[in-house]
mmCIF file with all atom_site columns, C-alpha atoms in Angstrom:
data_model
loop_
_atom_site.group_PDB
_atom_site.id
_atom_site.type_symbol
_atom_site.label_atom_id
_atom_site.label_alt_id
_atom_site.label_comp_id
_atom_site.label_asym_id
_atom_site.label_entity_id
_atom_site.label_seq_id
_atom_site.pdbx_PDB_ins_code
_atom_site.Cartn_x
_atom_site.Cartn_y
_atom_site.Cartn_z
_atom_site.occupancy
_atom_site.B_iso_or_equiv
_atom_site.pdbx_formal_charge
_atom_site.auth_seq_id
_atom_site.auth_comp_id
_atom_site.auth_asym_id
_atom_site.auth_atom_id
_atom_site.pdbx_PDB_model_num
ATOM 1   C CA . UNK A 1 1   ? -44.001 -0.766  -163.149 1.00 68.00 ? 502 UNK A CA 1
ATOM 2   C CA . UNK A 1 2   ? -47.605 -1.637  -164.005 1.00 66.00 ? 503 UNK A CA 1
ATOM 3   C CA . UNK A 1 3   ? -50.001 0.153   -161.933 1.00 91.00 ? 504 UNK A CA 1
ATOM 4   C CA . UNK A 1 4   ? -53.516 -0.705  -161.312 1.00 96.00 ? 505 UNK A CA 1
ATOM 5   C CA . UNK A 1 5   ? -55.524 1.480   -159.187 1.00 96.00 ? 506 UNK A CA 1
ATOM 6   C CA . UNK A 1 6   ? -58.992 1.110   -157.509 1.00 96.00 ? 507 UNK A CA 1
ATOM 7   C CA . UNK A 1 7   ? -61.168 3.968   -156.734 1.00 91.00 ? 508 UNK A CA 1
ATOM 8   C CA . UNK A 1 8   ? -61.747 3.041   -152.964 1.00 92.00 ? 509 UNK A CA 1
ATOM 9   C CA . UNK A 1 9   ? -60.017 0.889   -150.450 1.00 94.00 ? 510 UNK A CA 1
ATOM 10  C CA . UNK A 1 10  ? -62.992 0.601   -148.312 1.00 96.00 ? 511 UNK A CA 1
ATOM 11  C CA . UNK A 1 11  ? -66.788 1.191   -149.030 1.00 96.00 ? 512 UNK A CA 1
ATOM 12  C CA . UNK A 1 12  ? -69.703 1.148   -146.884 1.00 97.00 ? 513 UNK A CA 1
ATOM 13  C CA . UNK A 1 13  ? -73.245 1.181   -148.764 1.00 97.00 ? 514 UNK A CA 1
ATOM 14  C CA . UNK A 1 14  ? -76.792 0.394   -147.788 1.00 97.00 ? 515 UNK A CA 1
ATOM 15  C CA . UNK A 1 15  ? -78.967 -2.321  -149.303 1.00 98.00 ? 516 UNK A CA 1
ATOM 16  C CA . UNK A 1 16  ? -80.536 -1.234  -152.518 1.00 97.00 ? 517 UNK A CA 1
ATOM 17  C CA . UNK A 1 17  ? -77.945 1.448   -153.322 1.00 97.00 ? 518 UNK A CA 1
ATOM 18  C CA . UNK A 1 18  ? -76.232 1.561   -156.785 1.00 97.00 ? 519 UNK A CA 1
ATOM 19  C CA . UNK A 1 19  ? -72.553 1.107   -156.310 1.00 97.00 ? 520 UNK A CA 1
ATOM 20  C CA . UNK A 1 20  ? -69.721 1.922   -158.617 1.00 97.00 ? 521 UNK A CA 1
ATOM 21  C CA . UNK A 1 21  ? -66.372 0.373   -158.372 1.00 97.00 ? 522 UNK A CA 1
ATOM 22  C CA . UNK A 1 22  ? -63.728 1.892   -160.642 1.00 97.00 ? 523 UNK A CA 1
ATOM 23  C CA . UNK A 1 23  ? -60.465 0.410   -161.919 1.00 97.00 ? 524 UNK A CA 1
ATOM 24  C CA . UNK A 1 24  ? -57.772 2.113   -163.819 1.00 98.00 ? 525 UNK A CA 1
ATOM 25  C CA . UNK A 1 25  ? -54.611 0.678   -165.288 1.00 97.00 ? 526 UNK A CA 1
ATOM 26  C CA . UNK A 1 26  ? -51.615 2.602   -166.978 1.00 95.00 ? 527 UNK A CA 1
ATOM 27  C CA . UNK A 1 27  ? -50.043 -0.195  -169.006 1.00 92.00 ? 528 UNK A CA 1
ATOM 28  C CA . UNK A 1 28  ? -52.207 -0.135  -172.097 1.00 93.00 ? 529 UNK A CA 1
ATOM 29  C CA . UNK A 1 29  ? -53.532 -3.557  -171.308 1.00 93.00 ? 530 UNK A CA 1
ATOM 30  C CA . UNK A 1 30  ? -56.128 -5.043  -173.545 1.00 93.00 ? 531 UNK A CA 1
ATOM 31  C CA . UNK A 1 31  ? -57.656 -7.275  -170.770 1.00 92.00 ? 532 UNK A CA 1
ATOM 32  C CA . UNK A 1 32  ? -59.107 -6.342  -167.620 1.00 95.00 ? 533 UNK A CA 1
ATOM 33  C CA . UNK A 1 33  ? -60.928 -8.458  -164.986 1.00 95.00 ? 534 UNK A CA 1
ATOM 34  C CA . UNK A 1 34  ? -63.092 -8.073  -161.832 1.00 97.00 ? 535 UNK A CA 1
ATOM 35  C CA . UNK A 1 35  ? -63.055 -10.615 -159.186 1.00 96.00 ? 536 UNK A CA 1
ATOM 36  C CA . UNK A 1 36  ? -64.529 -11.039 -155.806 1.00 96.00 ? 537 UNK A CA 1
ATOM 37  C CA . UNK A 1 37  ? -62.783 -12.813 -153.007 1.00 95.00 ? 538 UNK A CA 1
ATOM 38  C CA . UNK A 1 38  ? -64.487 -14.439 -150.041 1.00 93.00 ? 539 UNK A CA 1
ATOM 39  C CA . UNK A 1 39  ? -62.957 -16.532 -147.360 1.00 87.00 ? 540 UNK A CA 1
ATOM 40  C CA . UNK A 1 40  ? -62.832 -20.328 -148.198 1.00 84.00 ? 541 UNK A CA 1
ATOM 41  C CA . UNK A 1 41  ? -64.045 -19.480 -151.802 1.00 86.00 ? 542 UNK A CA 1
ATOM 42  C CA . UNK A 1 42  ? -60.794 -17.961 -153.163 1.00 87.00 ? 543 UNK A CA 1
ATOM 43  C CA . UNK A 1 43  ? -61.062 -15.602 -156.219 1.00 92.00 ? 544 UNK A CA 1
ATOM 44  C CA . UNK A 1 44  ? -64.068 -15.904 -158.481 1.00 92.00 ? 545 UNK A CA 1
ATOM 45  C CA . UNK A 1 45  ? -64.308 -14.084 -161.734 1.00 93.00 ? 546 UNK A CA 1
ATOM 46  C CA . UNK A 1 46  ? -67.319 -11.748 -162.126 1.00 96.00 ? 547 UNK A CA 1
ATOM 47  C CA . UNK A 1 47  ? -66.789 -10.188 -165.534 1.00 95.00 ? 548 UNK A CA 1
ATOM 48  C CA . UNK A 1 48  ? -63.729 -9.581  -167.911 1.00 93.00 ? 549 UNK A CA 1
ATOM 49  C CA . UNK A 1 49  ? -63.184 -7.540  -171.002 1.00 94.00 ? 550 UNK A CA 1
ATOM 50  C CA . UNK A 1 50  ? -60.932 -8.109  -173.824 1.00 92.00 ? 551 UNK A CA 1
ATOM 51  C CA . UNK A 1 51  ? -61.338 -4.667  -175.419 1.00 92.00 ? 552 UNK A CA 1
ATOM 52  C CA . UNK A 1 52  ? -63.044 -1.291  -175.259 1.00 93.00 ? 553 UNK A CA 1
ATOM 53  C CA . UNK A 1 53  ? -66.758 -1.822  -174.969 1.00 91.00 ? 554 UNK A CA 1
ATOM 54  C CA . UNK A 1 54  ? -66.440 -5.618  -174.951 1.00 92.00 ? 555 UNK A CA 1
ATOM 55  C CA . UNK A 1 55  ? -67.511 -7.733  -171.913 1.00 94.00 ? 556 UNK A CA 1
ATOM 56  C CA . UNK A 1 56  ? -67.750 -11.276 -171.128 1.00 92.00 ? 557 UNK A CA 1
ATOM 57  C CA . UNK A 1 57  ? -69.433 -12.867 -168.178 1.00 93.00 ? 558 UNK A CA 1
ATOM 58  C CA . UNK A 1 58  ? -67.408 -14.748 -165.669 1.00 91.00 ? 559 UNK A CA 1
ATOM 59  C CA . UNK A 1 59  ? -68.545 -17.435 -163.155 1.00 89.00 ? 560 UNK A CA 1
ATOM 60  C CA . UNK A 1 60  ? -70.647 -15.232 -160.984 1.00 94.00 ? 561 UNK A CA 1
ATOM 61  C CA . UNK A 1 61  ? -72.062 -12.224 -162.934 1.00 96.00 ? 562 UNK A CA 1
ATOM 62  C CA . UNK A 1 62  ? -75.487 -12.174 -161.286 1.00 96.00 ? 563 UNK A CA 1
ATOM 63  C CA . UNK A 1 63  ? -76.295 -8.786  -159.607 1.00 96.00 ? 564 UNK A CA 1
ATOM 64  C CA . UNK A 1 64  ? -73.354 -7.167  -161.526 1.00 98.00 ? 565 UNK A CA 1
ATOM 65  C CA . UNK A 1 65  ? -72.771 -5.210  -164.549 1.00 97.00 ? 566 UNK A CA 1
ATOM 66  C CA . UNK A 1 66  ? -69.668 -3.623  -166.192 1.00 97.00 ? 567 UNK A CA 1
ATOM 67  C CA . UNK A 1 67  ? -68.560 -0.857  -168.368 1.00 97.00 ? 568 UNK A CA 1
ATOM 68  C CA . UNK A 1 68  ? -65.457 -0.361  -170.480 1.00 97.00 ? 569 UNK A CA 1
ATOM 69  C CA . UNK A 1 69  ? -65.725 2.990   -172.256 1.00 96.00 ? 570 UNK A CA 1
ATOM 70  C CA . UNK A 1 70  ? -61.925 3.626   -172.423 1.00 96.00 ? 571 UNK A CA 1
ATOM 71  C CA . UNK A 1 71  ? -59.012 1.122   -172.454 1.00 96.00 ? 572 UNK A CA 1
ATOM 72  C CA . UNK A 1 72  ? -57.616 1.948   -169.288 1.00 97.00 ? 573 UNK A CA 1
ATOM 73  C CA . UNK A 1 73  ? -60.715 1.941   -167.238 1.00 97.00 ? 574 UNK A CA 1
ATOM 74  C CA . UNK A 1 74  ? -63.045 -0.953  -166.128 1.00 98.00 ? 575 UNK A CA 1
ATOM 75  C CA . UNK A 1 75  ? -66.207 -0.235  -163.956 1.00 97.00 ? 576 UNK A CA 1
ATOM 76  C CA . UNK A 1 76  ? -67.944 -2.731  -161.885 1.00 98.00 ? 577 UNK A CA 1
ATOM 77  C CA . UNK A 1 77  ? -71.512 -1.815  -161.194 1.00 98.00 ? 578 UNK A CA 1
ATOM 78  C CA . UNK A 1 78  ? -73.858 -3.182  -158.472 1.00 97.00 ? 579 UNK A CA 1
ATOM 79  C CA . UNK A 1 79  ? -77.211 -2.151  -159.683 1.00 94.00 ? 580 UNK A CA 1
ATOM 80  C CA . UNK A 1 80  ? -78.946 -2.718  -156.250 1.00 97.00 ? 581 UNK A CA 1
ATOM 81  C CA . UNK A 1 81  ? -76.532 -3.700  -153.563 1.00 97.00 ? 582 UNK A CA 1
ATOM 82  C CA . UNK A 1 82  ? -77.387 -6.595  -151.422 1.00 97.00 ? 583 UNK A CA 1
ATOM 83  C CA . UNK A 1 83  ? -75.793 -7.898  -148.165 1.00 97.00 ? 584 UNK A CA 1
ATOM 84  C CA . UNK A 1 84  ? -74.431 -11.006 -149.826 1.00 97.00 ? 585 UNK A CA 1
ATOM 85  C CA . UNK A 1 85  ? -72.410 -8.680  -152.146 1.00 98.00 ? 586 UNK A CA 1
ATOM 86  C CA . UNK A 1 86  ? -70.389 -7.762  -149.002 1.00 98.00 ? 587 UNK A CA 1
ATOM 87  C CA . UNK A 1 87  ? -66.898 -8.896  -150.152 1.00 97.00 ? 588 UNK A CA 1
ATOM 88  C CA . UNK A 1 88  ? -63.456 -7.909  -151.201 1.00 96.00 ? 589 UNK A CA 1
ATOM 89  C CA . UNK A 1 89  ? -63.365 -6.815  -154.996 1.00 97.00 ? 590 UNK A CA 1
ATOM 90  C CA . UNK A 1 90  ? -60.141 -7.208  -156.999 1.00 97.00 ? 591 UNK A CA 1
ATOM 91  C CA . UNK A 1 91  ? -59.544 -5.767  -160.439 1.00 97.00 ? 592 UNK A CA 1
ATOM 92  C CA . UNK A 1 92  ? -56.725 -7.089  -162.536 1.00 95.00 ? 593 UNK A CA 1
ATOM 93  C CA . UNK A 1 93  ? -55.311 -6.344  -166.116 1.00 94.00 ? 594 UNK A CA 1
ATOM 94  C CA . UNK A 1 94  ? -53.249 -8.169  -168.482 1.00 91.00 ? 595 UNK A CA 1
ATOM 95  C CA . UNK A 1 95  ? -51.945 -7.938  -172.090 1.00 87.00 ? 596 UNK A CA 1
ATOM 96  C CA . UNK A 1 96  ? -54.017 -9.811  -174.623 1.00 80.00 ? 597 UNK A CA 1
ATOM 97  C CA . UNK A 1 97  ? -53.054 -12.914 -176.477 1.00 76.00 ? 598 UNK A CA 1
ATOM 98  C CA . UNK A 1 98  ? -49.772 -14.683 -175.805 1.00 68.00 ? 599 UNK A CA 1
ATOM 99  C CA . UNK A 1 99  ? -48.509 -11.795 -173.821 1.00 63.00 ? 600 UNK A CA 1
ATOM 100 C CA . UNK A 1 100 ? -51.359 -11.903 -171.378 1.00 68.00 ? 601 UNK A CA 1
ATOM 101 C CA . UNK A 1 101 ? -49.897 -14.668 -169.136 1.00 79.00 ? 602 UNK A CA 1
ATOM 102 C CA . UNK A 1 102 ? -49.492 -12.554 -166.010 1.00 87.00 ? 603 UNK A CA 1
ATOM 103 C CA . UNK A 1 103 ? -52.369 -10.662 -164.534 1.00 91.00 ? 604 UNK A CA 1
ATOM 104 C CA . UNK A 1 104 ? -51.619 -7.521  -162.469 1.00 93.00 ? 605 UNK A CA 1
ATOM 105 C CA . UNK A 1 105 ? -53.830 -6.727  -159.601 1.00 95.00 ? 606 UNK A CA 1
ATOM 106 C CA . UNK A 1 106 ? -55.084 -3.547  -157.932 1.00 96.00 ? 607 UNK A CA 1
ATOM 107 C CA . UNK A 1 107 ? -55.084 -3.301  -154.078 1.00 95.00 ? 608 UNK A CA 1
ATOM 108 C CA . UNK A 1 108 ? -58.703 -4.213  -153.741 1.00 96.00 ? 609 UNK A CA 1
ATOM 109 C CA . UNK A 1 109 ? -61.929 -2.603  -152.488 1.00 96.00 ? 610 UNK A CA 1
ATOM 110 C CA . UNK A 1 110 ? -63.416 -3.952  -149.384 1.00 96.00 ? 611 UNK A CA 1
ATOM 111 C CA . UNK A 1 111 ? -67.220 -3.439  -149.795 1.00 97.00 ? 612 UNK A CA 1
ATOM 112 C CA . UNK A 1 112 ? -69.560 -3.641  -146.776 1.00 98.00 ? 613 UNK A CA 1
ATOM 113 C CA . UNK A 1 113 ? -73.270 -3.636  -147.653 1.00 98.00 ? 614 UNK A CA 1
ATOM 114 C CA . UNK A 1 114 ? -75.544 -2.858  -144.646 1.00 97.00 ? 615 UNK A CA 1
ATOM 115 C CA . UNK B 2 1   ? -65.950 -23.059 -161.846 1.00 46.00 ? 688 UNK B CA 1
ATOM 116 C CA . UNK B 2 2   ? -62.749 -23.333 -159.779 1.00 51.00 ? 689 UNK B CA 1
ATOM 117 C CA . UNK B 2 3   ? -59.676 -25.066 -161.336 1.00 61.00 ? 690 UNK B CA 1
ATOM 118 C CA . UNK B 2 4   ? -56.954 -24.960 -158.702 1.00 71.00 ? 691 UNK B CA 1
ATOM 119 C CA . UNK B 2 5   ? -57.075 -26.236 -155.239 1.00 82.00 ? 692 UNK B CA 1
ATOM 120 C CA . UNK B 2 6   ? -54.168 -25.565 -152.783 1.00 86.00 ? 693 UNK B CA 1
ATOM 121 C CA . UNK B 2 7   ? -53.040 -27.750 -150.037 1.00 88.00 ? 694 UNK B CA 1
ATOM 122 C CA . UNK B 2 8   ? -52.679 -27.295 -147.002 1.00 93.00 ? 695 UNK B CA 1
ATOM 123 C CA . UNK B 2 9   ? -55.105 -24.453 -146.432 1.00 92.00 ? 696 UNK B CA 1
ATOM 124 C CA . UNK B 2 10  ? -52.830 -23.175 -143.711 1.00 95.00 ? 697 UNK B CA 1
ATOM 125 C CA . UNK B 2 11  ? -49.071 -23.712 -142.825 1.00 96.00 ? 698 UNK B CA 1
ATOM 126 C CA . UNK B 2 12  ? -47.096 -22.382 -139.814 1.00 97.00 ? 699 UNK B CA 1
ATOM 127 C CA . UNK B 2 13  ? -43.265 -22.755 -139.972 1.00 96.00 ? 700 UNK B CA 1
ATOM 128 C CA . UNK B 2 14  ? -40.274 -21.140 -138.021 1.00 97.00 ? 701 UNK B CA 1
ATOM 129 C CA . UNK B 2 15  ? -38.206 -18.633 -139.819 1.00 97.00 ? 702 UNK B CA 1
ATOM 130 C CA . UNK B 2 16  ? -35.394 -20.330 -141.781 1.00 97.00 ? 703 UNK B CA 1
ATOM 131 C CA . UNK B 2 17  ? -37.453 -23.485 -142.497 1.00 97.00 ? 704 UNK B CA 1
ATOM 132 C CA . UNK B 2 18  ? -38.666 -24.388 -145.925 1.00 97.00 ? 705 UNK B CA 1
ATOM 133 C CA . UNK B 2 19  ? -42.335 -24.221 -146.946 1.00 97.00 ? 706 UNK B CA 1
ATOM 134 C CA . UNK B 2 20  ? -43.971 -26.371 -149.514 1.00 97.00 ? 707 UNK B CA 1
ATOM 135 C CA . UNK B 2 21  ? -47.465 -25.986 -150.709 1.00 96.00 ? 708 UNK B CA 1
ATOM 136 C CA . UNK B 2 22  ? -49.331 -27.839 -153.370 1.00 96.00 ? 709 UNK B CA 1
ATOM 137 C CA . UNK B 2 23  ? -51.841 -27.058 -156.072 1.00 94.00 ? 710 UNK B CA 1
ATOM 138 C CA . UNK B 2 24  ? -54.050 -29.561 -157.785 1.00 93.00 ? 711 UNK B CA 1
ATOM 139 C CA . UNK B 2 25  ? -56.187 -28.696 -160.942 1.00 91.00 ? 712 UNK B CA 1
ATOM 140 C CA . UNK B 2 26  ? -58.760 -30.282 -163.027 1.00 88.00 ? 713 UNK B CA 1
ATOM 141 C CA . UNK B 2 27  ? -58.313 -29.842 -166.762 1.00 84.00 ? 714 UNK B CA 1
ATOM 142 C CA . UNK B 2 28  ? -55.310 -29.555 -169.054 1.00 85.00 ? 715 UNK B CA 1
ATOM 143 C CA . UNK B 2 29  ? -53.619 -26.175 -169.043 1.00 85.00 ? 716 UNK B CA 1
ATOM 144 C CA . UNK B 2 30  ? -51.270 -23.829 -171.047 1.00 84.00 ? 717 UNK B CA 1
ATOM 145 C CA . UNK B 2 31  ? -49.424 -22.580 -167.864 1.00 87.00 ? 718 UNK B CA 1
ATOM 146 C CA . UNK B 2 32  ? -49.713 -22.605 -164.141 1.00 90.00 ? 719 UNK B CA 1
ATOM 147 C CA . UNK B 2 33  ? -48.902 -19.569 -162.035 1.00 92.00 ? 720 UNK B CA 1
ATOM 148 C CA . UNK B 2 34  ? -48.298 -18.819 -158.406 1.00 95.00 ? 721 UNK B CA 1
ATOM 149 C CA . UNK B 2 35  ? -49.409 -15.473 -156.745 1.00 96.00 ? 722 UNK B CA 1
ATOM 150 C CA . UNK B 2 36  ? -48.955 -14.056 -153.306 1.00 97.00 ? 723 UNK B CA 1
ATOM 151 C CA . UNK B 2 37  ? -51.280 -11.838 -151.355 1.00 96.00 ? 724 UNK B CA 1
ATOM 152 C CA . UNK B 2 38  ? -50.347 -10.002 -148.252 1.00 94.00 ? 725 UNK B CA 1
ATOM 153 C CA . UNK B 2 39  ? -53.160 -9.498  -145.763 1.00 90.00 ? 726 UNK B CA 1
ATOM 154 C CA . UNK B 2 40  ? -55.888 -7.090  -147.357 1.00 85.00 ? 727 UNK B CA 1
ATOM 155 C CA . UNK B 2 41  ? -54.022 -6.415  -150.373 1.00 88.00 ? 728 UNK B CA 1
ATOM 156 C CA . UNK B 2 42  ? -53.992 -7.252  -154.103 1.00 90.00 ? 729 UNK B CA 1
ATOM 157 C CA . UNK B 2 43  ? -52.186 -10.466 -155.492 1.00 94.00 ? 730 UNK B CA 1
ATOM 158 C CA . UNK B 2 44  ? -48.639 -10.335 -156.841 1.00 95.00 ? 731 UNK B CA 1
ATOM 159 C CA . UNK B 2 45  ? -47.545 -12.530 -159.561 1.00 94.00 ? 732 UNK B CA 1
ATOM 160 C CA . UNK B 2 46  ? -44.508 -14.729 -158.378 1.00 96.00 ? 733 UNK B CA 1
ATOM 161 C CA . UNK B 2 47  ? -43.749 -17.279 -161.055 1.00 95.00 ? 734 UNK B CA 1
ATOM 162 C CA . UNK B 2 48  ? -45.118 -18.930 -164.161 1.00 92.00 ? 735 UNK B CA 1
ATOM 163 C CA . UNK B 2 49  ? -44.323 -22.483 -165.380 1.00 93.00 ? 736 UNK B CA 1
ATOM 164 C CA . UNK B 2 50  ? -45.475 -23.543 -168.757 1.00 90.00 ? 737 UNK B CA 1
ATOM 165 C CA . UNK B 2 51  ? -47.142 -27.041 -169.438 1.00 90.00 ? 738 UNK B CA 1
ATOM 166 C CA . UNK B 2 52  ? -43.923 -28.190 -171.147 1.00 93.00 ? 739 UNK B CA 1
ATOM 167 C CA . UNK B 2 53  ? -41.824 -27.400 -168.163 1.00 95.00 ? 740 UNK B CA 1
ATOM 168 C CA . UNK B 2 54  ? -41.233 -29.595 -165.127 1.00 97.00 ? 741 UNK B CA 1
ATOM 169 C CA . UNK B 2 55  ? -39.328 -27.359 -162.828 1.00 97.00 ? 742 UNK B CA 1
ATOM 170 C CA . UNK B 2 56  ? -38.503 -23.558 -162.556 1.00 97.00 ? 743 UNK B CA 1
ATOM 171 C CA . UNK B 2 57  ? -36.624 -21.499 -160.042 1.00 96.00 ? 744 UNK B CA 1
ATOM 172 C CA . UNK B 2 58  ? -36.716 -17.853 -159.174 1.00 95.00 ? 745 UNK B CA 1
ATOM 173 C CA . UNK B 2 59  ? -34.678 -16.859 -156.235 1.00 96.00 ? 746 UNK B CA 1
ATOM 174 C CA . UNK B 2 60  ? -35.826 -18.753 -153.070 1.00 97.00 ? 747 UNK B CA 1
ATOM 175 C CA . UNK B 2 61  ? -38.692 -20.119 -155.090 1.00 97.00 ? 748 UNK B CA 1
ATOM 176 C CA . UNK B 2 62  ? -38.935 -23.528 -156.825 1.00 98.00 ? 749 UNK B CA 1
ATOM 177 C CA . UNK B 2 63  ? -42.044 -24.589 -158.603 1.00 98.00 ? 750 UNK B CA 1
ATOM 178 C CA . UNK B 2 64  ? -42.670 -28.054 -160.133 1.00 98.00 ? 751 UNK B CA 1
ATOM 179 C CA . UNK B 2 65  ? -45.328 -29.189 -162.379 1.00 97.00 ? 752 UNK B CA 1
ATOM 180 C CA . UNK B 2 66  ? -46.628 -32.701 -162.955 1.00 96.00 ? 753 UNK B CA 1
ATOM 181 C CA . UNK B 2 67  ? -49.058 -32.558 -165.842 1.00 94.00 ? 754 UNK B CA 1
ATOM 182 C CA . UNK B 2 68  ? -49.858 -36.276 -165.693 1.00 94.00 ? 755 UNK B CA 1
ATOM 183 C CA . UNK B 2 69  ? -50.955 -35.747 -161.963 1.00 95.00 ? 756 UNK B CA 1
ATOM 184 C CA . UNK B 2 70  ? -52.316 -32.292 -162.690 1.00 94.00 ? 757 UNK B CA 1
ATOM 185 C CA . UNK B 2 71  ? -50.490 -30.882 -159.665 1.00 95.00 ? 758 UNK B CA 1
ATOM 186 C CA . UNK B 2 72  ? -47.790 -28.380 -158.949 1.00 96.00 ? 759 UNK B CA 1
ATOM 187 C CA . UNK B 2 73  ? -45.870 -27.456 -155.801 1.00 97.00 ? 760 UNK B CA 1
ATOM 188 C CA . UNK B 2 74  ? -44.379 -24.244 -154.601 1.00 97.00 ? 761 UNK B CA 1
ATOM 189 C CA . UNK B 2 75  ? -41.295 -24.455 -152.436 1.00 98.00 ? 762 UNK B CA 1
ATOM 190 C CA . UNK B 2 76  ? -40.014 -21.495 -150.621 1.00 98.00 ? 763 UNK B CA 1
ATOM 191 C CA . UNK B 2 77  ? -36.493 -22.075 -149.080 1.00 97.00 ? 764 UNK B CA 1
ATOM 192 C CA . UNK B 2 78  ? -35.038 -20.414 -145.980 1.00 97.00 ? 765 UNK B CA 1
ATOM 193 C CA . UNK B 2 79  ? -38.336 -18.763 -145.261 1.00 97.00 ? 766 UNK B CA 1
ATOM 194 C CA . UNK B 2 80  ? -38.434 -15.277 -143.709 1.00 97.00 ? 767 UNK B CA 1
ATOM 195 C CA . UNK B 2 81  ? -41.171 -13.557 -141.538 1.00 96.00 ? 768 UNK B CA 1
ATOM 196 C CA . UNK B 2 82  ? -41.816 -11.297 -144.649 1.00 96.00 ? 769 UNK B CA 1
ATOM 197 C CA . UNK B 2 83  ? -42.877 -14.488 -146.439 1.00 97.00 ? 770 UNK B CA 1
ATOM 198 C CA . UNK B 2 84  ? -46.093 -14.468 -144.348 1.00 97.00 ? 771 UNK B CA 1
ATOM 199 C CA . UNK B 2 85  ? -48.881 -14.174 -146.843 1.00 97.00 ? 772 UNK B CA 1
ATOM 200 C CA . UNK B 2 86  ? -51.448 -16.286 -148.699 1.00 96.00 ? 773 UNK B CA 1
ATOM 201 C CA . UNK B 2 87  ? -50.328 -18.198 -151.756 1.00 96.00 ? 774 UNK B CA 1
ATOM 202 C CA . UNK B 2 88  ? -52.688 -18.893 -154.731 1.00 95.00 ? 775 UNK B CA 1
ATOM 203 C CA . UNK B 2 89  ? -52.096 -20.944 -157.819 1.00 94.00 ? 776 UNK B CA 1
ATOM 204 C CA . UNK B 2 90  ? -53.789 -19.988 -161.050 1.00 92.00 ? 777 UNK B CA 1
ATOM 205 C CA . UNK B 2 91  ? -54.393 -21.949 -164.076 1.00 89.00 ? 778 UNK B CA 1
ATOM 206 C CA . UNK B 2 92  ? -55.279 -20.774 -167.576 1.00 79.00 ? 779 UNK B CA 1
ATOM 207 C CA . UNK B 2 93  ? -56.851 -23.634 -169.575 1.00 73.00 ? 780 UNK B CA 1
ATOM 208 C CA . UNK B 2 94  ? -57.298 -21.332 -172.632 1.00 68.00 ? 781 UNK B CA 1
ATOM 209 C CA . UNK B 2 95  ? -56.969 -17.818 -173.419 1.00 65.00 ? 782 UNK B CA 1
ATOM 210 C CA . UNK B 2 96  ? -56.356 -15.142 -170.876 1.00 68.00 ? 783 UNK B CA 1
ATOM 211 C CA . UNK B 2 97  ? -59.056 -16.294 -168.331 1.00 78.00 ? 784 UNK B CA 1
ATOM 212 C CA . UNK B 2 98  ? -57.499 -17.575 -165.134 1.00 85.00 ? 785 UNK B CA 1
ATOM 213 C CA . UNK B 2 99  ? -58.903 -19.925 -162.523 1.00 87.00 ? 786 UNK B CA 1
ATOM 214 C CA . UNK B 2 100 ? -57.512 -19.258 -158.890 1.00 89.00 ? 787 UNK B CA 1
ATOM 215 C CA . UNK B 2 101 ? -57.523 -21.723 -156.150 1.00 87.00 ? 788 UNK B CA 1
ATOM 216 C CA . UNK B 2 102 ? -58.509 -20.974 -152.505 1.00 88.00 ? 789 UNK B CA 1
ATOM 217 C CA . UNK B 2 103 ? -55.057 -20.481 -151.335 1.00 92.00 ? 790 UNK B CA 1
ATOM 218 C CA . UNK B 2 104 ? -52.589 -21.596 -148.626 1.00 95.00 ? 791 UNK B CA 1
ATOM 219 C CA . UNK B 2 105 ? -52.162 -19.153 -145.723 1.00 95.00 ? 792 UNK B CA 1
ATOM 220 C CA . UNK B 2 106 ? -48.478 -19.179 -144.756 1.00 97.00 ? 793 UNK B CA 1
ATOM 221 C CA . UNK B 2 107 ? -47.273 -17.939 -141.326 1.00 97.00 ? 794 UNK B CA 1
ATOM 222 C CA . UNK B 2 108 ? -43.450 -17.692 -140.697 1.00 97.00 ? 795 UNK B CA 1
ATOM 223 C CA . UNK B 2 109 ? -42.753 -17.291 -137.008 1.00 96.00 ? 796 UNK B CA 1
ATOM 224 C CA . UNK B 2 110 ? -39.705 -15.099 -136.250 1.00 94.00 ? 797 UNK B CA 1
#
């Protein structure tokens, strides 16, 4: 079974703090993704990565950065957290190319920025 | 940009009834997928239908795809209380980047 784990289920941070969200997958997937999910807006892609040290902006990258130093780990960084970044953050992974038709999701991190 | 849009936004049915939810999308696709999300959890892949397929079954799930109308439907037959969840369609116009809709919230009343 594919397993995608996220470092925290719940996180409370203060405005201006630097926040790290970690995601690890154990299936040797090439692709990894970070989404945020907000009521009425569905899932929106923040960043994705097709390979180690590679990253591509998604639809809403502003205020976020990412790091992929190892194939199994994809980190989302909020450089200076703001209240409008309060959200549910979902990490996903998939194989690359034609095998990448299915994404596997972690359990999510619910972040509250005060 | 958001590709998929589910309809209805919320659906409440009695256990044993069928549940139908629809998805409309904007551009041409390679495939369309349906995912399920239990409250406060991650999404789980349910079924994939390719652009050259019209219908697909998996257990109590039936998915149809009409590329001319850019729409898909998910039918859950003989619903159970455990089917209570949000359901999302996802499209992959190119490559491995997916676009998810806003979801249909299904409540199955025992």
